[in-house]
Short mmCIF file of C-alpha atoms and ligand atoms in Angstrom, two decimals:
data_model
loop_
_atom_site.label_atom_id
_atom_site.label_comp_id
_atom_site.label_asym_id
_atom_site.label_seq_id
_atom_site.Cartn_x
_atom_site.Cartn_y
_atom_site.Cartn_z
CA MET A 1 25.97 -17.36 -33.66
CA ALA A 2 24.67 -14.13 -35.07
CA PRO A 3 27.05 -11.17 -34.71
CA GLU A 4 26.15 -8.71 -31.98
CA ARG A 5 24.24 -5.72 -33.22
CA ALA A 6 25.31 -2.28 -32.19
CA ARG A 7 22.97 0.67 -32.23
CA PRO A 8 24.71 3.94 -33.12
CA LYS A 9 25.04 6.17 -30.03
CA SER A 10 23.25 9.00 -31.82
CA THR A 11 20.00 6.98 -32.06
CA ALA A 12 18.33 8.26 -28.96
CA ALA A 13 15.67 6.04 -27.44
CA PRO A 14 12.14 7.48 -27.48
CA LYS A 15 11.32 9.04 -24.14
CA VAL A 16 8.21 8.50 -22.06
CA GLY A 17 7.24 10.79 -19.20
CA PHE A 18 5.40 9.20 -16.30
CA VAL A 19 3.04 10.62 -13.68
CA SER A 20 2.10 8.18 -10.91
CA LEU A 21 -0.81 9.01 -8.60
CA GLY A 22 -2.77 7.00 -6.05
CA CYS A 23 -2.20 4.23 -3.52
CA PRO A 24 0.65 1.69 -3.19
CA LYS A 25 -1.28 -0.71 -5.46
CA ALA A 26 -1.30 1.92 -8.21
CA LEU A 27 2.41 2.53 -7.54
CA VAL A 28 3.12 -1.14 -8.22
CA ASP A 29 1.18 -0.84 -11.52
CA SER A 30 3.40 2.15 -12.38
CA GLU A 31 6.54 0.15 -11.57
CA ARG A 32 5.37 -2.68 -13.85
CA ILE A 33 4.70 -0.32 -16.77
CA LEU A 34 8.03 1.47 -16.27
CA THR A 35 9.84 -1.86 -16.08
CA GLN A 36 8.22 -2.96 -19.35
CA LEU A 37 9.01 0.38 -21.02
CA ARG A 38 12.68 0.07 -20.03
CA ALA A 39 12.72 -3.60 -21.06
CA GLU A 40 11.57 -2.54 -24.51
CA GLY A 41 14.20 0.17 -24.80
CA TYR A 42 12.18 3.27 -24.01
CA ALA A 43 13.88 5.93 -21.91
CA VAL A 44 12.06 7.61 -19.06
CA SER A 45 11.95 11.39 -19.08
CA ALA A 46 11.84 13.49 -15.93
CA THR A 47 10.23 16.46 -17.69
CA TYR A 48 7.22 16.95 -19.94
CA LYS A 49 9.37 18.94 -22.36
CA ASP A 50 11.85 16.13 -23.05
CA ALA A 51 9.23 13.41 -23.28
CA ASP A 52 7.84 12.17 -26.60
CA LEU A 53 4.71 11.00 -24.83
CA VAL A 54 3.38 10.97 -21.26
CA VAL A 55 1.61 8.19 -19.34
CA VAL A 56 -0.57 9.32 -16.42
CA ASN A 57 -1.50 6.61 -13.87
CA THR A 58 -4.61 7.91 -12.15
CA CYS A 59 -6.58 7.33 -8.96
CA GLY A 60 -10.39 7.48 -8.92
CA PHE A 61 -11.24 6.48 -5.38
CA ILE A 62 -12.63 9.66 -3.84
CA ASP A 63 -13.66 12.96 -5.36
CA ALA A 64 -10.42 14.71 -4.38
CA ALA A 65 -8.40 11.98 -6.15
CA VAL A 66 -10.57 12.28 -9.27
CA THR A 67 -9.94 16.04 -9.40
CA GLU A 68 -6.20 15.57 -8.84
CA SER A 69 -6.05 12.98 -11.62
CA LEU A 70 -8.04 15.08 -14.10
CA ASP A 71 -5.80 18.08 -13.32
CA ALA A 72 -2.67 15.97 -13.88
CA ILE A 73 -3.98 14.81 -17.26
CA GLY A 74 -4.80 18.43 -18.20
CA GLU A 75 -1.30 19.54 -17.21
CA ALA A 76 0.34 16.74 -19.22
CA LEU A 77 -1.79 17.64 -22.26
CA ALA A 78 -0.91 21.33 -21.96
CA GLU A 79 2.81 20.71 -21.42
CA ASN A 80 3.35 17.79 -23.78
CA GLY A 81 0.22 17.05 -25.84
CA LYS A 82 0.59 13.24 -26.24
CA VAL A 83 -1.00 11.56 -23.25
CA ILE A 84 -2.05 7.98 -22.40
CA VAL A 85 -4.19 7.54 -19.31
CA THR A 86 -4.27 4.40 -17.15
CA GLY A 87 -5.39 3.48 -13.61
CA CYS A 88 -8.57 3.50 -11.59
CA LEU A 89 -10.03 6.68 -13.06
CA GLY A 90 -9.77 5.09 -16.51
CA ALA A 91 -12.22 2.41 -15.36
CA LYS A 92 -14.77 4.98 -14.24
CA GLY A 93 -17.02 5.37 -17.26
CA ASN A 94 -16.19 8.08 -19.75
CA ILE A 95 -15.08 10.76 -17.33
CA VAL A 96 -11.54 10.99 -18.74
CA ARG A 97 -12.59 11.25 -22.40
CA GLU A 98 -15.42 13.65 -21.61
CA THR A 99 -13.08 15.98 -19.71
CA HIS A 100 -10.02 15.55 -21.94
CA PRO A 101 -11.07 14.37 -25.43
CA ARG A 102 -7.48 14.81 -26.72
CA VAL A 103 -6.01 11.88 -24.74
CA LEU A 104 -4.60 9.16 -27.00
CA ALA A 105 -5.84 6.14 -25.04
CA VAL A 106 -7.53 5.28 -21.75
CA THR A 107 -7.19 1.99 -19.84
CA GLY A 108 -8.25 0.77 -16.40
CA PRO A 109 -5.89 -0.32 -13.59
CA HIS A 110 -3.32 -3.17 -13.77
CA ALA A 111 -3.32 -2.94 -17.57
CA THR A 112 0.37 -3.04 -18.48
CA ASP A 113 -0.33 -4.84 -21.78
CA GLU A 114 -2.98 -2.33 -22.90
CA VAL A 115 -0.76 0.62 -21.95
CA MET A 116 2.16 -0.89 -23.85
CA ALA A 117 -0.08 -1.48 -26.90
CA ALA A 118 -1.04 2.21 -26.83
CA VAL A 119 2.62 3.23 -26.45
CA HIS A 120 3.60 0.99 -29.40
CA GLN A 121 0.87 2.58 -31.51
CA HIS A 122 1.72 6.20 -30.72
CA LEU A 123 5.48 5.93 -30.14
CA PRO A 124 6.84 2.92 -32.04
CA GLN A 125 10.28 1.70 -31.01
CA SER A 126 12.67 -0.93 -32.26
CA HIS A 127 14.03 -2.89 -29.34
CA ASP A 128 17.67 -3.84 -29.00
CA PRO A 129 17.97 -6.34 -26.17
CA HIS A 130 21.76 -6.10 -26.18
CA ILE A 131 21.79 -2.58 -24.92
CA ASP A 132 18.33 -2.11 -23.41
CA LEU A 133 19.00 -3.87 -20.16
CA ILE A 134 16.90 -3.61 -17.03
CA PRO A 135 17.80 -4.86 -13.60
CA PRO A 136 16.17 -8.18 -12.60
CA GLN A 137 14.18 -6.52 -9.83
CA GLY A 138 12.51 -4.21 -12.39
CA ILE A 139 12.06 -0.46 -12.04
CA LYS A 140 11.11 0.73 -8.57
CA LEU A 141 9.61 4.06 -7.56
CA THR A 142 10.35 3.58 -3.85
CA PRO A 143 13.79 4.12 -2.23
CA ARG A 144 16.26 1.28 -2.81
CA HIS A 145 15.79 -0.27 0.64
CA TYR A 146 12.03 -0.92 0.66
CA ALA A 147 9.52 -2.13 -1.90
CA TYR A 148 5.84 -2.91 -2.21
CA LEU A 149 5.09 -6.51 -3.11
CA LYS A 150 1.66 -6.84 -4.69
CA ILE A 151 0.36 -10.40 -4.23
CA ALA A 152 -3.11 -10.13 -5.78
CA GLU A 153 -5.37 -7.91 -7.84
CA GLY A 154 -9.04 -7.15 -7.30
CA CYS A 155 -11.38 -8.07 -4.49
CA ASN A 156 -14.24 -10.52 -3.86
CA HIS A 157 -15.96 -8.27 -1.31
CA ARG A 158 -18.55 -5.64 -2.05
CA CYS A 159 -18.18 -3.08 0.72
CA THR A 160 -20.96 -0.60 0.11
CA PHE A 161 -18.71 2.49 0.32
CA CYS A 162 -16.15 1.15 -2.17
CA ILE A 163 -16.01 0.95 -5.96
CA ILE A 164 -12.66 -0.82 -6.23
CA PRO A 165 -14.17 -4.20 -7.25
CA SER A 166 -16.03 -2.48 -10.11
CA MET A 167 -12.74 -0.93 -11.23
CA ARG A 168 -10.32 -3.79 -10.52
CA GLY A 169 -12.59 -6.84 -10.72
CA ASP A 170 -12.71 -9.94 -8.50
CA LEU A 171 -9.71 -11.30 -6.63
CA VAL A 172 -6.96 -12.77 -8.80
CA SER A 173 -4.03 -14.10 -6.75
CA ARG A 174 -0.59 -14.00 -8.34
CA PRO A 175 1.13 -17.39 -8.54
CA VAL A 176 3.09 -17.86 -5.33
CA GLY A 177 6.25 -18.81 -7.27
CA ASP A 178 6.12 -15.49 -9.17
CA VAL A 179 5.61 -13.52 -5.97
CA MET A 180 8.55 -15.29 -4.31
CA GLN A 181 10.78 -14.79 -7.35
CA GLU A 182 10.01 -11.07 -7.38
CA ALA A 183 10.67 -10.86 -3.63
CA GLU A 184 13.97 -12.71 -4.01
CA ASN A 185 15.09 -10.36 -6.81
CA LEU A 186 14.19 -7.34 -4.69
CA VAL A 187 16.13 -8.65 -1.69
CA LYS A 188 19.15 -9.42 -3.92
CA ALA A 189 18.98 -5.83 -5.19
CA GLY A 190 19.25 -4.43 -1.67
CA VAL A 191 15.65 -4.22 -0.45
CA ARG A 192 15.52 -4.59 3.36
CA GLU A 193 11.79 -4.19 3.84
CA LEU A 194 9.00 -5.85 1.85
CA LEU A 195 5.54 -4.31 2.19
CA VAL A 196 3.00 -6.95 1.23
CA ILE A 197 -0.09 -5.37 -0.34
CA SER A 198 -3.31 -6.30 -2.15
CA GLN A 199 -6.96 -5.32 -1.59
CA ASP A 200 -7.41 -8.17 0.90
CA THR A 201 -4.14 -9.83 1.85
CA SER A 202 -5.83 -12.37 4.13
CA ALA A 203 -7.80 -13.68 1.13
CA TYR A 204 -4.63 -14.54 -0.84
CA GLY A 205 -5.20 -17.79 -2.73
CA VAL A 206 -8.97 -18.08 -2.07
CA ASP A 207 -9.72 -17.71 -5.80
CA ILE A 208 -7.50 -20.67 -6.68
CA LYS A 209 -8.42 -22.78 -3.65
CA TYR A 210 -5.00 -22.19 -2.07
CA ARG A 211 -3.35 -24.10 -4.93
CA THR A 212 0.11 -25.49 -4.27
CA GLY A 213 2.67 -23.72 -6.43
CA PHE A 214 6.44 -24.06 -6.55
CA TRP A 215 9.33 -21.91 -5.48
CA ASN A 216 12.92 -23.00 -6.03
CA GLY A 217 11.60 -26.48 -6.81
CA ARG A 218 9.81 -26.79 -3.47
CA PRO A 219 5.99 -26.94 -3.08
CA LEU A 220 4.45 -23.83 -1.54
CA LYS A 221 0.76 -23.16 -0.91
CA THR A 222 -0.82 -19.97 -2.29
CA ARG A 223 -1.92 -18.82 1.16
CA MET A 224 -1.03 -15.86 3.40
CA THR A 225 0.55 -17.83 6.28
CA GLU A 226 2.72 -20.00 4.02
CA LEU A 227 3.73 -16.95 1.98
CA ALA A 228 4.65 -15.03 5.14
CA VAL A 229 6.89 -17.91 6.32
CA ALA A 230 8.60 -18.11 2.92
CA LEU A 231 9.12 -14.34 2.68
CA GLY A 232 10.49 -14.27 6.22
CA SER A 233 13.12 -16.82 5.21
CA LEU A 234 14.56 -14.63 2.43
CA GLY A 235 16.74 -12.39 4.56
CA GLY A 236 19.54 -14.87 5.17
CA SER A 237 22.14 -13.40 7.51
CA ALA A 238 21.01 -9.78 6.96
CA PRO A 239 17.75 -8.72 8.59
CA LEU A 240 14.71 -8.43 6.32
CA TRP A 241 11.46 -6.81 7.39
CA VAL A 242 8.23 -8.28 6.04
CA ARG A 243 5.23 -6.07 6.78
CA LEU A 244 1.62 -7.16 6.12
CA HIS A 245 -0.93 -4.60 4.94
CA TYR A 246 -4.71 -4.81 4.37
CA VAL A 247 -5.36 -7.87 6.50
CA TYR A 248 -8.96 -8.53 7.59
CA PRO A 249 -9.64 -10.06 11.00
CA TYR A 250 -10.59 -13.55 9.82
CA PRO A 251 -9.86 -16.41 12.25
CA HIS A 252 -6.97 -17.71 10.12
CA VAL A 253 -5.11 -14.40 10.60
CA ASP A 254 -4.36 -15.69 14.13
CA GLU A 255 -1.85 -18.05 12.46
CA VAL A 256 0.57 -15.25 11.54
CA ILE A 257 0.80 -13.83 15.08
CA PRO A 258 3.17 -16.59 16.34
CA LEU A 259 5.38 -15.89 13.29
CA MET A 260 5.58 -12.29 14.50
CA ALA A 261 6.35 -13.38 18.06
CA ASP A 262 9.17 -15.57 16.67
CA GLY A 263 10.63 -12.65 14.69
CA LYS A 264 9.98 -14.28 11.28
CA ILE A 265 7.91 -11.33 10.05
CA LEU A 266 7.37 -7.87 11.54
CA PRO A 267 5.04 -7.66 14.54
CA TYR A 268 2.79 -5.29 12.61
CA LEU A 269 -0.72 -5.74 11.28
CA ASP A 270 -2.57 -3.22 9.15
CA VAL A 271 -6.24 -4.14 9.69
CA PRO A 272 -8.79 -1.71 8.25
CA PHE A 273 -11.60 -2.16 10.84
CA GLN A 274 -13.55 0.88 9.47
CA HIS A 275 -16.07 0.86 12.36
CA ALA A 276 -17.00 -0.83 15.63
CA SER A 277 -20.79 -0.86 15.50
CA PRO A 278 -22.03 -4.28 14.29
CA ARG A 279 -24.98 -2.59 12.55
CA ILE A 280 -22.75 -0.17 10.63
CA LEU A 281 -20.25 -2.90 9.75
CA LYS A 282 -23.13 -4.94 8.36
CA ALA A 283 -24.44 -1.95 6.40
CA MET A 284 -20.91 -1.47 5.08
CA LYS A 285 -20.84 -5.20 4.16
CA ARG A 286 -17.38 -5.42 5.67
CA PRO A 287 -15.50 -8.71 5.49
CA ALA A 288 -15.43 -10.51 8.87
CA ASN A 289 -18.05 -8.07 10.21
CA SER A 290 -19.33 -10.51 12.83
CA GLU A 291 -15.91 -11.14 14.42
CA ASN A 292 -15.26 -10.03 17.97
CA ASN A 293 -12.44 -7.67 17.08
CA LEU A 294 -11.67 -6.51 20.62
CA GLY A 295 -11.27 -10.07 21.84
CA ARG A 296 -9.13 -10.88 18.84
CA ILE A 297 -6.77 -7.92 19.36
CA GLN A 298 -6.39 -8.87 23.03
CA ARG A 299 -5.49 -12.46 22.11
CA TRP A 300 -3.01 -11.28 19.48
CA ARG A 301 -1.29 -9.08 22.05
CA GLN A 302 -1.09 -11.93 24.54
CA ILE A 303 0.77 -14.02 21.96
CA CYS A 304 2.90 -11.13 20.64
CA PRO A 305 3.08 -8.23 23.14
CA GLU A 306 5.19 -6.06 20.81
CA LEU A 307 2.52 -6.21 18.07
CA THR A 308 1.67 -2.87 16.42
CA VAL A 309 -1.92 -2.66 15.15
CA ARG A 310 -2.69 -0.02 12.53
CA SER A 311 -6.19 0.61 11.28
CA THR A 312 -8.42 3.01 9.39
CA PHE A 313 -11.98 4.08 10.17
CA ILE A 314 -14.84 5.88 8.46
CA VAL A 315 -17.00 8.27 10.48
CA GLY A 316 -20.33 9.65 9.29
CA PHE A 317 -21.34 6.56 7.32
CA PRO A 318 -25.02 6.99 6.22
CA GLY A 319 -27.31 6.36 9.17
CA GLU A 320 -24.52 6.46 11.81
CA THR A 321 -26.27 7.56 15.02
CA ASP A 322 -24.73 9.42 17.95
CA ALA A 323 -24.84 6.17 19.94
CA GLU A 324 -23.05 4.24 17.19
CA PHE A 325 -20.37 6.91 16.97
CA GLU A 326 -19.93 6.73 20.77
CA GLN A 327 -19.57 2.96 20.38
CA LEU A 328 -16.71 3.62 17.98
CA LEU A 329 -14.99 5.94 20.47
CA ASP A 330 -15.43 3.30 23.21
CA PHE A 331 -13.83 0.75 20.91
CA LEU A 332 -10.86 3.07 20.35
CA GLU A 333 -10.40 3.51 24.09
CA GLU A 334 -10.53 -0.22 24.71
CA ALA A 335 -8.54 -1.39 21.70
CA GLN A 336 -5.66 1.08 22.29
CA LEU A 337 -4.57 0.81 18.67
CA ASP A 338 -1.11 2.11 17.82
CA ARG A 339 -1.67 3.79 14.48
CA VAL A 340 -5.01 5.02 13.20
CA GLY A 341 -6.28 6.90 10.15
CA CYS A 342 -9.77 8.41 9.96
CA PHE A 343 -11.86 9.51 6.98
CA THR A 344 -15.26 11.12 6.85
CA TYR A 345 -17.64 9.14 4.66
CA SER A 346 -17.27 10.35 1.09
CA PRO A 347 -20.07 9.50 -1.35
CA VAL A 348 -17.94 8.02 -4.12
CA ASP A 349 -19.77 7.94 -7.45
CA GLY A 350 -21.27 4.49 -8.00
CA ALA A 351 -20.96 3.30 -4.37
CA LYS A 352 -24.02 1.44 -3.04
CA ALA A 353 -23.92 3.29 0.30
CA ASN A 354 -24.99 6.48 -1.47
CA GLU A 355 -28.43 4.95 -1.90
CA LEU A 356 -28.85 4.59 1.86
CA ALA A 357 -31.18 7.12 3.42
CA GLU A 358 -30.02 9.37 6.24
CA GLN A 359 -26.77 10.81 4.94
CA VAL A 360 -24.96 12.43 7.87
CA PRO A 361 -24.67 16.23 7.47
CA ALA A 362 -21.16 17.38 6.47
CA ALA A 363 -20.66 19.52 9.60
CA LEU A 364 -21.54 16.60 11.87
CA LYS A 365 -19.17 14.31 9.97
CA GLU A 366 -16.32 16.80 10.50
CA GLU A 367 -17.20 17.21 14.16
CA ARG A 368 -17.12 13.42 14.67
CA LYS A 369 -13.80 13.17 12.85
CA ALA A 370 -12.31 15.85 15.12
CA ARG A 371 -13.53 14.02 18.25
CA PHE A 372 -12.25 10.72 16.89
CA MET A 373 -8.80 12.17 16.14
CA GLU A 374 -8.63 13.87 19.53
CA THR A 375 -9.28 10.53 21.23
CA GLN A 376 -6.76 8.67 19.12
CA GLN A 377 -4.10 11.37 19.47
CA ARG A 378 -4.34 11.04 23.25
CA ILE A 379 -3.99 7.25 22.97
CA SER A 380 -1.10 7.50 20.50
CA THR A 381 0.76 10.02 22.66
CA ALA A 382 0.46 7.77 25.71
CA ARG A 383 1.51 4.64 23.82
CA LEU A 384 4.56 6.32 22.28
CA LYS A 385 5.58 7.70 25.70
CA GLN A 386 5.94 4.11 26.93
CA LYS A 387 8.74 3.66 24.37
CA VAL A 388 10.95 6.37 25.88
CA GLY A 389 13.98 4.69 27.42
CA GLN A 390 13.69 1.60 25.20
CA THR A 391 16.28 0.73 22.54
CA LEU A 392 14.63 -0.03 19.19
CA THR A 393 15.86 -1.32 15.84
CA VAL A 394 15.35 1.42 13.26
CA LEU A 395 15.63 1.26 9.48
CA VAL A 396 17.20 4.51 8.26
CA ASP A 397 15.29 6.18 5.41
CA THR A 398 17.29 9.39 5.01
CA TYR A 399 20.46 10.87 6.43
CA THR A 400 21.75 14.44 6.44
CA THR A 401 24.39 16.09 8.61
CA LYS A 402 21.52 17.40 10.74
CA GLY A 403 20.48 13.86 11.58
CA ALA A 404 18.73 10.82 10.26
CA ILE A 405 15.10 9.86 9.87
CA GLY A 406 14.15 6.23 10.16
CA ARG A 407 11.34 3.95 11.13
CA SER A 408 10.92 1.33 13.84
CA THR A 409 9.04 -1.94 13.28
CA ALA A 410 5.90 0.00 14.28
CA ASP A 411 6.13 2.46 11.38
CA ALA A 412 5.21 1.73 7.77
CA PRO A 413 6.54 4.28 5.26
CA GLU A 414 4.33 7.26 4.35
CA ILE A 415 1.41 6.35 6.64
CA ASP A 416 2.86 6.01 10.16
CA GLY A 417 5.27 8.03 12.31
CA VAL A 418 9.07 8.20 12.15
CA VAL A 419 12.08 8.11 14.45
CA HIS A 420 14.29 11.23 14.37
CA ILE A 421 17.88 10.22 15.15
CA LYS A 422 20.52 12.65 16.43
CA PRO A 423 23.68 12.59 14.31
CA SER A 424 26.24 10.86 16.53
CA ARG A 425 27.77 8.90 13.65
CA SER A 426 26.98 8.86 9.97
CA LEU A 427 24.22 6.50 8.95
CA LYS A 428 23.26 5.33 5.49
CA ALA A 429 19.77 5.02 4.03
CA GLY A 430 18.83 1.36 4.20
CA GLU A 431 20.99 0.68 7.27
CA PHE A 432 19.56 -0.82 10.46
CA ALA A 433 20.58 1.03 13.64
CA ARG A 434 19.88 0.45 17.31
CA VAL A 435 18.41 3.67 18.66
CA LYS A 436 17.80 4.64 22.28
CA ILE A 437 14.52 6.54 22.46
CA THR A 438 14.82 9.80 24.39
CA ALA A 439 11.55 11.62 23.61
CA SER A 440 8.16 11.19 21.99
CA ASP A 441 5.21 13.25 20.77
CA THR A 442 1.83 12.41 19.25
CA HIS A 443 3.15 10.49 16.24
CA ASP A 444 6.95 10.38 16.27
CA LEU A 445 9.91 9.35 18.41
CA ARG A 446 13.34 10.90 18.94
CA GLY A 447 16.51 9.12 19.90
CA VAL A 448 20.26 8.63 19.70
CA VAL A 449 22.28 5.79 18.24
CA ALA A 450 22.81 3.29 21.06
S1 LIG B 1 -12.42 -5.22 0.96
FE1 LIG B 1 -14.07 -3.74 0.68
S2 LIG B 1 -13.01 -1.74 0.82
FE2 LIG B 1 -11.45 -3.27 0.41
S3 LIG B 1 -11.27 -3.28 -1.84
FE3 LIG B 1 -12.69 -4.92 -1.26
S4 LIG B 1 -14.68 -3.96 -1.47
FE4 LIG B 1 -13.20 -2.28 -1.35
#
């Protein structure tokens, strides 16, 4: 056997600074690149000054994100000088190079190999596997107790307001065995909540005809329902929350509702409906645009009354009439959704919807958004009030002597509300607590440890 090599302590590893912008899918890309950097012996620097080179993972979805990303690249260039750009903005033509010609390399999203090739070129490093160890769960940018689990890249749809498919390509599902292995490693490392993400989680496996893969020697179909069952089984004796994001209301989504009713996965569905008018949904080319969404939500709630439905909507889509906007408000009133986000239509460069006539004036878009939010805030306040007096299971995110902040099954991190817990005993981040709800407001709950 070859003798173990020892690298002198004085040989400092080259340091890479990292700026991560954008959505949870971009965050997972960042985690993959950081994991690979650490696996190859690079150190990660918290400051521009200490870094030998900086990687900026960008977002290019809406104009505000493009500006934020270009500013971040400019700052990294000014503070450090050696910058590699990756992410969605990198896939948007030449905008990065035209604005910042000094960047060393530009790649699109989910391009770990290309980013690493650029790092190798501009900051070569000799790897010593005996000392450059990384944990099996990889490097995570989220707190220790929850993690995003990306199950696919890209998207087969062509929604007219979206340019993600042109940046990330068609749907490519990750092998189910790989996804399960990653999930298992995360759970072993202390993760108590898995947030399943992709562009279209309900389409998982479509590209490979729901191929049967293997996990722990057992056959497992590459399909959302089967994956949800398998993920739900990972917790063992300790509770594990599995939360599904970006699910479209296809008929087969009905299959996961009984799993929620049985407590196998969280009773939570993030379904981006985007609108309620059939004409607008068609103009948007939304997946499952002909489904009867109201009927579907009602059936889901009959099977699983504790189900939380989160959604996002766009107001002011080109051609949206007053009547169609009213139809959207009527839908909100009837659907009584729990968590809702609203955006005014933003003409993203390259999106097909920009070619549609009748753009809605900016002031009218804002007015509709305000009316939409007013309606939903009233609904949300009333729905949260119904929880006062109940005792809920809460996953603690942070604890200080002033109290803890956690989330119930109805609250995804960053996008939903929280539960403020009075400090009756010390709680740890990542701990589950039973909390008696004593008060509510528009978005959040308050309570005491039961
Ligand atoms: S489903 Fe539509 S909005 Fe979502 S990524 Fe695909 S094209 Fe974009």
